[in-house]
Coordinates of C-alpha atoms in Angstrom, one line a residue:
Chain A
M1 CA 107.3 98.1 129.1
Q2 CA 104.8 95.3 129.2
E3 CA 104.1 94.0 125.1
L4 CA 100.9 92.3 124.7
R5 CA 99.4 90.9 121.9
L6 CA 95.5 90.4 121.1
H7 CA 94.1 87.7 118.8
G8 CA 90.6 87.9 117.3
R9 CA 88.3 87.9 115.0
G10 CA 86.3 90.7 113.2
G11 CA 83.1 91.5 115.4
Q12 CA 84.6 90.6 118.5
G13 CA 85.3 93.8 119.5
L14 CA 89.2 93.3 120.1
V15 CA 90.0 97.2 119.1
K16 CA 87.6 98.6 121.1
A17 CA 88.3 96.7 124.1
S18 CA 92.0 97.7 123.4
H19 CA 91.0 101.2 123.2
L20 CA 89.6 101.3 126.4
V21 CA 92.8 99.6 128.1
V22 CA 94.8 102.6 126.6
K23 CA 92.0 105.3 128.3
T24 CA 92.2 103.5 131.5
A25 CA 96.1 103.6 131.3
V26 CA 96.3 107.0 130.3
E27 CA 93.4 108.4 132.9
T28 CA 95.4 106.7 135.8
G29 CA 98.8 108.5 134.8
R30 CA 100.4 105.5 133.0
Y31 CA 101.5 104.9 129.4
G32 CA 99.3 103.4 126.8
Q33 CA 99.5 102.4 123.1
F34 CA 97.6 100.4 121.0
I35 CA 98.0 99.6 117.3
P36 CA 95.5 97.6 115.1
F37 CA 96.3 95.6 112.4
F38 CA 94.3 95.6 109.6
G39 CA 94.3 93.0 107.3
V40 CA 91.4 92.4 104.7
E41 CA 88.3 93.6 107.0
R42 CA 85.8 91.2 106.9
K43 CA 83.5 90.0 109.9
G44 CA 84.7 86.6 111.1
S45 CA 88.4 87.0 109.6
P46 CA 91.4 86.9 112.0
V47 CA 92.5 90.2 113.5
F48 CA 95.1 91.3 115.7
G49 CA 96.5 94.2 118.0
F50 CA 99.6 95.4 119.3
L51 CA 98.9 96.6 123.0
R52 CA 101.8 98.1 124.9
L53 CA 102.0 99.7 128.8
S54 CA 104.5 101.2 130.8
G55 CA 105.2 103.5 133.6
E56 CA 107.5 105.8 131.2
P57 CA 107.0 107.0 127.9
I58 CA 106.5 104.4 124.6
R59 CA 108.7 105.3 121.9
R60 CA 108.7 102.4 119.4
K61 CA 105.4 102.4 117.2
T62 CA 106.0 98.7 115.6
Q63 CA 104.4 95.5 116.0
V64 CA 105.2 93.1 118.6
Y65 CA 107.1 90.1 117.7
E66 CA 107.9 88.7 121.6
P67 CA 104.9 89.7 123.7
D68 CA 104.6 89.6 127.4
V69 CA 101.2 88.6 127.0
L70 CA 98.8 86.8 124.5
V71 CA 95.2 87.6 124.7
V72 CA 93.2 85.0 122.7
L73 CA 89.8 85.8 121.8
D74 CA 88.8 82.8 119.8
D75 CA 90.6 79.6 120.8
S76 CA 90.3 78.2 117.2
L77 CA 93.1 81.1 116.4
L78 CA 95.5 78.7 118.7
A79 CA 96.1 76.5 115.7
L80 CA 97.6 79.2 113.6
P81 CA 101.2 79.3 113.9
A82 CA 101.5 83.1 113.8
T83 CA 98.6 83.5 117.3
C84 CA 101.5 82.0 119.5
A85 CA 104.7 83.0 117.7
G86 CA 107.3 84.8 120.0
L87 CA 105.5 84.4 123.4
K88 CA 108.5 85.1 126.0
P89 CA 109.3 82.0 127.9
G90 CA 107.1 82.3 131.0
G91 CA 104.8 84.7 129.4
T92 CA 101.0 84.9 130.1
V93 CA 98.2 83.7 128.0
I94 CA 94.6 84.5 128.4
V95 CA 92.6 82.5 125.9
N96 CA 88.6 82.8 125.7
S97 CA 87.4 78.9 125.5
A98 CA 84.8 76.4 126.7
R99 CA 87.1 73.8 125.7
E100 CA 89.0 71.5 128.0
P101 CA 92.5 73.4 128.5
G102 CA 94.5 70.3 127.4
S103 CA 92.7 70.0 124.4
L104 CA 93.7 73.8 123.1
G105 CA 97.0 73.5 122.1
L106 CA 98.6 76.0 124.2
P107 CA 102.3 77.3 123.5
P108 CA 104.6 75.4 126.2
Q109 CA 106.7 78.0 127.1
A110 CA 103.7 79.6 129.0
G111 CA 104.1 80.3 132.5
T112 CA 100.6 81.5 133.1
V113 CA 97.6 80.4 131.6
A114 CA 94.3 81.9 132.2
V115 CA 91.0 80.4 130.3
V116 CA 87.6 81.7 130.5
D117 CA 84.3 81.2 128.8
A118 CA 84.3 84.7 127.8
T119 CA 81.9 84.1 124.6
G120 CA 79.4 82.2 127.1
I121 CA 79.6 85.0 129.5
A122 CA 78.9 87.8 127.2
I123 CA 76.0 85.8 125.7
A124 CA 74.3 85.1 129.5
E125 CA 75.4 89.0 130.5
I126 CA 74.7 90.9 127.5
G127 CA 72.6 88.7 125.0
R128 CA 75.3 88.9 122.1
A129 CA 78.6 86.6 121.7
I130 CA 81.0 89.7 121.8
P131 CA 83.7 88.6 124.2
N132 CA 85.6 91.5 124.5
T133 CA 84.5 93.3 128.0
A134 CA 84.7 89.9 129.7
M135 CA 88.2 89.1 128.2
L136 CA 89.4 92.8 129.7
G137 CA 88.3 91.6 133.3
A138 CA 90.1 88.5 132.9
L139 CA 93.1 90.6 131.5
A140 CA 93.0 93.0 134.4
R141 CA 93.2 90.5 137.2
V142 CA 95.8 88.1 135.5
T143 CA 98.2 90.5 134.5
G144 CA 97.8 93.4 136.9
L145 CA 98.8 95.8 134.3
V146 CA 96.2 98.2 134.4
D147 CA 93.8 99.7 137.2
E148 CA 90.9 97.2 137.6
A149 CA 88.5 99.7 139.1
A150 CA 89.1 102.5 136.8
L151 CA 88.9 99.5 133.7
L152 CA 85.4 98.4 135.1
E153 CA 84.2 102.1 135.2
N154 CA 85.3 102.9 131.9
I155 CA 83.5 99.6 130.5
A156 CA 80.4 100.7 132.1
L157 CA 80.7 103.9 130.9
E158 CA 81.4 102.9 126.9
F159 CA 79.3 100.0 126.7
G160 CA 76.7 100.0 130.0
E161 CA 76.4 97.8 133.1
A162 CA 75.9 94.8 131.4
N163 CA 79.4 94.8 130.2
R164 CA 80.8 95.6 133.9
A165 CA 78.9 92.3 134.8
A166 CA 80.2 90.5 132.3
A167 CA 83.6 91.8 133.3
L168 CA 83.3 91.1 136.5
R169 CA 81.9 87.5 135.9
A170 CA 85.2 86.7 133.9
R171 CA 87.2 88.1 136.6
D172 CA 85.5 85.9 139.3
G173 CA 85.4 82.7 136.9
L174 CA 88.7 82.0 134.9
R175 CA 90.7 79.4 135.8
I176 CA 94.4 79.6 135.9
V177 CA 95.3 76.5 134.5
K178 CA 99.0 77.0 134.7
G179 CA 101.3 79.0 137.0
G180 CA 99.8 81.8 139.4
A181 CA 98.5 85.2 138.9
Chain B
M1 CA 93.4 124.4 130.9
G2 CA 94.0 121.5 128.2
E3 CA 93.0 118.0 129.0
R4 CA 94.8 114.5 129.0
M5 CA 93.5 111.8 126.6
A6 CA 93.9 108.9 124.5
L7 CA 93.7 109.5 121.3
T8 CA 94.3 107.9 117.8
G9 CA 96.6 109.9 115.0
N10 CA 93.6 110.7 113.1
K11 CA 91.6 112.1 116.1
C12 CA 94.4 114.4 116.7
A13 CA 94.2 115.8 113.4
S14 CA 90.6 116.3 113.6
Y15 CA 91.0 118.2 117.3
G16 CA 93.9 120.1 116.2
A17 CA 92.1 121.4 113.1
A18 CA 88.8 122.0 115.2
L19 CA 91.4 124.1 117.7
C20 CA 92.2 126.6 114.8
R21 CA 88.4 127.5 114.1
P22 CA 88.5 126.9 110.3
D23 CA 85.9 128.6 108.3
L24 CA 85.5 125.8 106.0
I25 CA 86.0 122.2 105.9
A26 CA 85.8 119.8 102.5
A27 CA 87.1 116.4 102.2
Y28 CA 86.4 113.0 100.9
P29 CA 86.7 109.7 102.8
I30 CA 90.4 107.6 101.8
T31 CA 91.8 104.7 104.0
P32 CA 93.4 105.5 106.2
Q33 CA 92.5 109.1 106.7
S34 CA 88.7 108.5 106.8
S35 CA 88.1 109.0 110.3
V36 CA 89.8 112.3 110.3
V37 CA 86.7 113.7 108.3
E38 CA 84.2 111.7 110.1
E39 CA 85.2 113.4 113.6
L40 CA 85.1 117.1 112.0
A41 CA 82.0 116.3 110.2
G42 CA 80.8 114.8 113.5
L43 CA 82.0 117.9 115.2
V44 CA 80.3 120.5 113.2
Y45 CA 76.8 118.3 112.8
S46 CA 76.6 118.4 116.8
G47 CA 77.2 122.2 116.9
A48 CA 80.8 121.9 118.9
L49 CA 82.6 123.3 116.0
D50 CA 81.3 126.2 114.0
A51 CA 82.7 125.8 110.5
R52 CA 81.0 125.1 107.2
M53 CA 81.4 121.2 106.3
V54 CA 81.3 120.7 102.4
Q55 CA 80.7 117.2 101.4
V56 CA 82.0 116.8 98.2
E57 CA 82.1 113.7 95.4
S58 CA 85.8 113.4 95.4
E59 CA 89.5 114.8 96.4
H60 CA 89.7 116.7 93.1
S61 CA 86.6 118.5 94.4
A62 CA 87.5 118.9 98.0
M63 CA 90.9 120.7 97.1
S64 CA 88.5 122.7 94.8
V65 CA 86.1 123.8 97.0
V66 CA 88.7 124.5 99.8
Q67 CA 90.9 126.4 97.4
G68 CA 87.6 128.8 96.6
A69 CA 86.9 129.5 100.1
A70 CA 90.9 130.1 100.7
A71 CA 90.7 132.6 97.8
A72 CA 87.5 134.6 99.7
G73 CA 89.7 134.5 102.9
G74 CA 88.7 131.5 104.8
R75 CA 90.8 129.2 107.0
V76 CA 90.4 126.0 105.5
F77 CA 91.1 122.3 106.2
T78 CA 91.1 118.9 104.6
A79 CA 92.9 115.7 104.8
T80 CA 93.9 113.2 102.3
S81 CA 95.9 109.6 101.6
A82 CA 97.5 108.0 98.6
Q83 CA 95.3 107.7 95.7
G84 CA 93.1 110.5 97.0
L85 CA 96.2 112.8 96.8
A86 CA 96.7 111.4 93.4
L87 CA 93.4 112.5 92.4
M88 CA 93.5 116.0 93.8
F89 CA 96.7 116.8 92.4
E90 CA 95.7 119.6 89.7
P91 CA 94.0 122.1 92.2
Y92 CA 96.6 120.8 94.9
F93 CA 99.8 121.9 92.6
R94 CA 97.5 125.3 92.0
M95 CA 96.9 126.2 95.8
S96 CA 100.4 126.5 96.6
T97 CA 101.3 128.3 93.3
L98 CA 98.2 130.6 94.1
R99 CA 100.2 130.9 97.4
L100 CA 97.2 130.3 99.6
P101 CA 97.6 128.9 103.0
M102 CA 96.0 126.4 104.8
V103 CA 96.8 123.1 106.3
M104 CA 96.1 119.7 104.9
A105 CA 96.6 116.6 106.9
I106 CA 98.2 113.7 104.9
A107 CA 97.7 110.1 106.7
T108 CA 100.6 108.8 104.7
R109 CA 100.0 105.5 102.5
E110 CA 101.8 103.4 100.0
M111 CA 100.8 104.1 96.5
T112 CA 99.0 101.5 94.1
S113 CA 100.2 99.2 92.6
P114 CA 100.5 96.5 93.4
E115 CA 96.9 97.0 95.4
T116 CA 97.5 98.2 99.0
I117 CA 95.9 100.5 101.0
W118 CA 98.7 100.2 104.1
S119 CA 100.9 102.4 105.1
G120 CA 104.2 103.7 103.5
Q121 CA 105.5 107.6 102.6
Q122 CA 105.5 107.3 99.2
D123 CA 102.0 109.4 98.3
A124 CA 103.3 112.3 100.5
M125 CA 107.2 112.2 98.9
S126 CA 105.4 111.9 95.6
V127 CA 104.3 115.3 95.8
R128 CA 107.1 117.1 97.1
E129 CA 107.8 119.1 94.2
A130 CA 104.4 120.8 94.3
G131 CA 105.2 123.9 96.0
W132 CA 103.7 122.9 99.5
I133 CA 105.5 122.7 103.0
Q134 CA 106.1 119.3 104.3
C135 CA 105.9 118.3 108.1
F136 CA 106.2 114.5 109.2
C137 CA 104.9 113.8 112.7
E138 CA 106.6 111.2 115.0
T139 CA 103.8 111.1 117.7
N140 CA 100.3 111.5 117.9
Q141 CA 101.0 115.0 120.4
E142 CA 102.9 116.2 117.6
I143 CA 100.3 115.7 114.8
L144 CA 98.1 117.8 117.3
D145 CA 100.4 120.4 117.9
M146 CA 101.8 120.7 114.5
I147 CA 98.2 121.4 113.0
L148 CA 98.1 124.3 115.4
Q149 CA 101.9 125.5 114.3
G150 CA 100.9 124.7 110.6
Y151 CA 98.7 127.7 110.4
M152 CA 100.6 130.0 112.1
L153 CA 103.3 129.1 109.7
A154 CA 101.1 128.9 106.8
E155 CA 99.8 132.4 107.3
D156 CA 102.6 134.1 108.2
P157 CA 103.5 136.9 105.6
R158 CA 107.0 136.0 104.8
V159 CA 105.5 132.7 103.9
L160 CA 101.8 132.0 102.4
I161 CA 102.5 128.6 101.6
P162 CA 100.1 125.8 102.4
V163 CA 101.4 123.2 104.9
N164 CA 100.8 119.3 105.0
I165 CA 101.0 117.8 108.3
C166 CA 101.9 114.4 107.5
Y167 CA 101.9 111.1 109.7
D168 CA 102.0 107.3 109.0
G169 CA 99.1 105.5 107.8
F170 CA 98.0 103.1 110.6
Y171 CA 100.7 103.0 112.4
S172 CA 100.2 106.6 113.6
S173 CA 96.8 107.4 112.1
H174 CA 95.1 104.0 113.9
L175 CA 97.5 104.4 116.7
M176 CA 96.0 105.5 120.0
E177 CA 98.1 107.2 122.9
G178 CA 97.9 110.0 125.4
V179 CA 97.9 113.3 124.3
D180 CA 97.5 116.6 126.0
V181 CA 94.8 118.5 124.2
P182 CA 94.9 122.2 124.6
S183 CA 91.7 124.3 125.4
Q184 CA 90.3 126.4 122.8
A185 CA 91.1 129.5 124.9
E186 CA 94.9 128.1 125.0
A187 CA 94.7 127.4 121.4
D188 CA 93.1 131.1 120.8
A189 CA 95.8 132.7 122.8
F190 CA 98.4 131.0 120.2
L191 CA 96.9 131.6 116.8
P192 CA 95.3 134.4 116.2
P193 CA 92.8 135.1 113.5
Y194 CA 93.4 134.8 110.1
G195 CA 93.2 137.9 107.5
L196 CA 94.5 137.2 103.7
P197 CA 95.8 140.3 102.4
A198 CA 93.9 140.1 99.2
K199 CA 91.0 138.3 98.9
L200 CA 88.2 137.6 96.5
D201 CA 85.1 139.7 97.2
P202 CA 82.1 140.1 95.0
R203 CA 81.4 143.5 96.1
E204 CA 85.0 144.7 95.2
P205 CA 85.5 142.6 92.2
R206 CA 89.0 141.4 90.8
S207 CA 90.6 138.7 88.8
L208 CA 92.5 135.7 90.4
D209 CA 95.1 134.0 88.1
P210 CA 95.2 135.5 84.5
M211 CA 97.4 133.8 81.7
T212 CA 100.8 135.1 83.0
P213 CA 103.4 134.9 80.4
G214 CA 106.5 133.1 81.4
E215 CA 108.7 136.1 82.1
L216 CA 106.2 137.2 84.6
L217 CA 105.8 133.2 85.8
T218 CA 109.4 133.1 86.5
K219 CA 109.5 135.9 89.1
Y220 CA 106.5 134.0 90.7
R221 CA 108.4 130.8 90.8
R222 CA 111.4 132.7 92.1
S223 CA 109.4 134.8 94.8
H224 CA 107.6 130.9 95.8
L225 CA 110.9 129.7 96.2
E226 CA 112.6 132.8 98.3
A227 CA 109.3 132.2 100.8
M228 CA 110.0 128.7 101.2
Q229 CA 113.6 129.2 102.2
A230 CA 112.3 132.4 104.3
A231 CA 109.6 129.4 105.7
L232 CA 112.8 127.8 107.2
E233 CA 113.3 130.5 109.7
V234 CA 109.5 130.9 110.4
V235 CA 109.3 127.3 111.4
E236 CA 112.0 127.8 114.2
E237 CA 110.3 130.7 115.3
V238 CA 107.0 129.0 115.6
D239 CA 108.4 126.4 117.4
I240 CA 110.0 128.8 120.1
K241 CA 106.3 130.5 120.1
F242 CA 104.8 127.3 120.5
A243 CA 106.9 125.9 123.6
K244 CA 106.6 129.3 125.0
A245 CA 102.9 129.0 125.1
F246 CA 102.6 125.0 125.5
G247 CA 105.6 124.0 127.2
R248 CA 106.5 121.7 124.1
S249 CA 109.3 122.3 121.7
Y250 CA 110.3 119.8 118.9
G251 CA 113.3 121.5 117.3
G252 CA 112.5 123.1 114.4
A253 CA 113.3 121.8 110.8
I254 CA 115.0 118.7 112.5
E255 CA 115.7 117.4 116.1
A256 CA 119.0 116.2 116.6
Y257 CA 118.7 113.6 119.4
R258 CA 122.0 112.8 120.9
M259 CA 124.1 114.0 118.0
D260 CA 126.7 115.6 120.4
G261 CA 130.1 113.8 119.5
A262 CA 128.3 111.5 117.7
D263 CA 130.2 109.1 115.1
Y264 CA 127.3 107.6 113.4
A265 CA 123.8 109.2 112.4
L266 CA 120.4 107.3 111.7
V267 CA 118.5 109.9 109.8
T268 CA 114.6 109.0 110.1
V269 CA 111.0 110.6 108.8
G270 CA 107.8 110.3 110.8
G271 CA 107.0 107.4 113.4
M272 CA 110.0 105.3 112.9
T273 CA 111.9 107.6 114.6
G274 CA 110.6 106.5 118.2
A275 CA 112.1 102.7 117.5
A276 CA 115.2 104.7 116.3
R277 CA 115.6 106.6 119.6
E278 CA 115.4 103.0 121.3
V279 CA 118.5 101.8 118.6
V280 CA 120.6 104.8 119.5
D281 CA 120.4 103.9 123.2
A282 CA 121.2 100.7 122.9
L283 CA 124.3 101.3 120.8
R284 CA 125.4 104.4 122.9
G285 CA 125.0 101.7 125.7
E286 CA 127.5 99.4 123.9
G287 CA 129.9 102.4 123.4
L288 CA 129.0 103.0 119.9
N289 CA 128.6 106.5 119.5
F290 CA 125.2 107.1 117.7
G291 CA 122.9 109.8 117.2
L292 CA 119.8 110.9 115.4
V293 CA 118.5 113.4 112.9
K294 CA 114.8 113.3 112.5
L295 CA 113.9 115.1 109.5
R296 CA 110.5 117.0 110.7
F297 CA 110.4 119.3 107.7
T298 CA 111.3 117.9 104.2
R299 CA 109.8 120.8 102.2
P300 CA 111.4 123.4 102.4
F301 CA 114.3 120.9 103.0
P302 CA 116.5 121.9 105.8
A303 CA 119.9 121.7 103.9
A304 CA 121.9 124.0 106.5
R305 CA 120.7 122.0 109.4
V306 CA 121.4 118.6 107.9
R307 CA 125.0 119.5 107.1
E308 CA 125.6 121.0 110.2
A309 CA 124.2 118.3 112.0
L310 CA 126.1 115.1 110.0
A311 CA 129.4 117.2 109.4
G312 CA 131.1 115.2 112.2
V313 CA 130.2 111.9 111.7
K314 CA 132.0 109.2 109.9
G315 CA 129.0 107.8 108.6
F316 CA 125.3 108.2 108.1
A317 CA 122.1 105.8 107.1
V318 CA 119.0 107.5 105.9
V319 CA 115.7 105.1 106.4
D320 CA 113.1 106.3 103.9
R321 CA 109.6 104.4 103.6
S322 CA 109.3 105.2 100.4
V323 CA 111.6 105.2 97.1
S324 CA 113.2 107.2 94.5
F325 CA 112.7 105.5 91.2
G326 CA 115.4 107.6 89.6
W327 CA 118.2 106.9 92.2
D328 CA 117.8 103.2 93.3
A329 CA 117.6 104.7 96.9
G330 CA 115.1 106.6 98.9
P331 CA 114.2 110.2 98.3
M332 CA 115.1 111.8 101.7
Y333 CA 118.6 110.1 101.3
V334 CA 119.5 111.5 97.8
E335 CA 118.6 115.0 99.3
A336 CA 120.7 114.6 102.3
C337 CA 123.8 113.6 100.1
A338 CA 122.5 116.8 98.0
A339 CA 122.6 119.2 101.7
L340 CA 125.8 117.7 102.4
G341 CA 128.0 118.1 98.7
G342 CA 131.8 118.3 99.6
L343 CA 131.2 117.3 102.9
L344 CA 130.2 113.7 101.9
A345 CA 133.7 112.8 101.3
G346 CA 135.3 110.3 103.5
K347 CA 131.8 109.1 105.2
A348 CA 130.3 105.8 105.0
H349 CA 126.5 106.3 103.8
F350 CA 123.5 104.5 102.4
S351 CA 120.0 104.4 101.9
A352 CA 117.7 101.9 103.9
I353 CA 114.7 101.3 102.6
G354 CA 111.9 99.7 104.5
G355 CA 107.8 100.1 105.9
L356 CA 106.7 99.6 102.3
G357 CA 102.9 98.8 101.9
G358 CA 102.2 98.6 105.7
A359 CA 105.5 96.2 106.4
D360 CA 106.9 97.3 110.1
L361 CA 109.9 99.1 110.8
S362 CA 111.1 97.2 113.6
V363 CA 113.6 98.0 116.2
A364 CA 115.8 94.9 115.2
Q365 CA 115.5 96.3 111.4
L366 CA 116.8 99.7 112.2
A367 CA 119.6 98.1 114.6
A368 CA 120.4 95.9 111.4
A369 CA 121.0 99.1 109.3
A370 CA 122.8 100.8 112.5
R371 CA 125.3 98.0 112.9
R372 CA 126.0 97.6 109.1
L373 CA 127.2 101.4 109.2
A374 CA 129.4 101.0 112.6
G375 CA 131.7 98.6 110.6
A376 CA 132.1 100.4 107.5
E377 CA 134.4 103.4 108.1
G378 CA 135.4 105.3 105.2
A379 CA 133.4 103.4 102.9
G380 CA 131.7 105.7 100.9
R381 CA 128.5 105.2 99.2
M382 CA 127.1 101.7 100.3
D383 CA 124.6 99.7 98.3
T384 CA 121.3 100.4 99.4
L385 CA 119.7 98.1 102.3
W386 CA 116.4 96.5 101.7
L387 CA 114.8 96.2 105.2
S388 CA 112.9 93.2 104.7
E389 CA 111.7 90.3 107.3
E390 CA 114.9 88.8 106.6
V391 CA 116.9 91.4 108.1
R392 CA 114.6 91.7 111.2
Q393 CA 115.1 88.1 112.0

C-alpha cells in the first residue's frame, strides 16, 4: 500500500482529482481509497486529503501521517509545517509551482521531487486556474501508481478534452529536480 | 449483473436505498449526510427512481412525513446526522414505538457543544434507548449491503422495528472506495415487496395510536422488548440469506476476528475496525494473541454473542467514539461489561475513548490501547484511556 497526502486550497479541485484516481484504480482492478479532510470550508483556505493505492484491500480508514508521496497544489503551502510533516525518507514530492525549485523550501528527506507549473498549464489549456487535472498527469508519470491511459481517459470523460490536454502537457513538461522517476 | 464502482459512503447509502424501491423519501440536508438526500433527489427527478420525494423544512417534518407514509403501508427512507437527529427525536421515538418498519441512515457526527460538524458516534449512541435497531458499518460495501438487509430485518413479521444503518461521518460518509453495486434484479430477488399487516387507508377508517393506559402500554413495551430480542436471531438469518444471494457475509450481530484462542481483545464499533484489524495482525506477528470483536449491532445488544466471544480472554478494551456521561467511560464499554456479568472477574479491562469531534482514531492509538492491555494481566477495571494526539505520538 502506498499512502499519499494532497495539499491544496479550496477551489483547486483536490477532492475531484482524488476521486478520479480512486475511480481509475477501482476500474483497473486495484484498490483505492480517498478521505477528504474538511476544515472550515471556504474558497482559498488550505485543504488536504488522504489517498491510498494498493494491490490489496485497504483496511485502515485513518489520516495519513507518514506519506510515501506528497502532492502540493499550491507552493505557498510548503511554508506550513503541516504540509511536509512525516514525509517518508526517500519519499516523493510533486509541486505545482512556477518558481525556482531552490526557493521552494522542499523537505530535505525527499528522494524524488517533481515541479510543474500546473496552474499556468491549466490557464493555457482550459482557461481557468484549476490545476488539479494537470497535477494528475504529473502524478501518474512520477509515481506510476495509477494506470496512466485509464486515468487520462477518465479525465477526458469527467472534465473534457481540454483537461486531458492539460494532464498530458504537465506529464511531458514537468521537471524532475531531485532523484529519478 | 452488478457493477464495481468507486463510491463514497453517502452514495452507498443512496444507492442501497434506491435498490430497495422506496415508495417515499423525505429528508432534510445536514452535514455530513447531505449528499445522501441530494443523490436520491437527483435519482427521483431524473426518473431513474420511481419514488415520491418530499422536501421538508426540518428533520422533525422528515420523520413525521415518512411516519405517515409508513403507517399507510409504504416503504420509506430518510437519513440524518447529529443536530438533525436531535430535532427529529419526538417522531423518531414514536416511529419505533408505533412498530413501523423503515430504514434510516445516520452519518454519525459529534453532538454540539462545543460547536462541531465533524465525526463521532455520539448522535446515534445518544438515542440508543429510543427503540430502534442500530447497526454500525465498517466499509462502504457494508453500508450499501446493510441498507438492503435493514429493510428485510425491519419488515420481518417477528420484528417490525425500524432500523438505523450508522456509519462514521466523513471517515466513511466522504471516504471513496470500490464497492460492488448489485443490479436491480439482484436486489429484487433478495428483498421481496413489502406489505404492512395493518395499515391506514381512508376507505377502511381505523384509528392509530389512541391514548393508552399504563397497564396496556406496559404490554406494548414488553412486546417491543421481546421483538428486539427476536431480532437478534433474525439478524443472523438475514446475514445468511444475504450471503447466499451476494456471496458476502458479515457475521451477524458481531464479527469475531482472530478470536480463536485469543488472550486479549479489542472491541470496536464502525469504521475504526479496519485499523484495529491491522493492529491485531501486527501484534499476532509479535506472538501476542490478540483478536477483535466488531460490534455490528448495538441495539439490540448482542449480549450472548459478546459474552461467548470474550469469555476466554485475559483482557479486553472497548473503543468508543462517544462517551457515556454517567460512567467515566464509553457506552459500549459499559454494555460489554454488563453482558459479561460474572465473567468479568479476573480479566483486565478498560474503556478507550477517541475519535471525537472529527479527531482521527489512528493505527498507533489503537496499538497503544492494545499494548496497555497486554501488560495488565489480572488488573480488573483500569482507568479510561483517552486516545489523544499524545497517545498517537
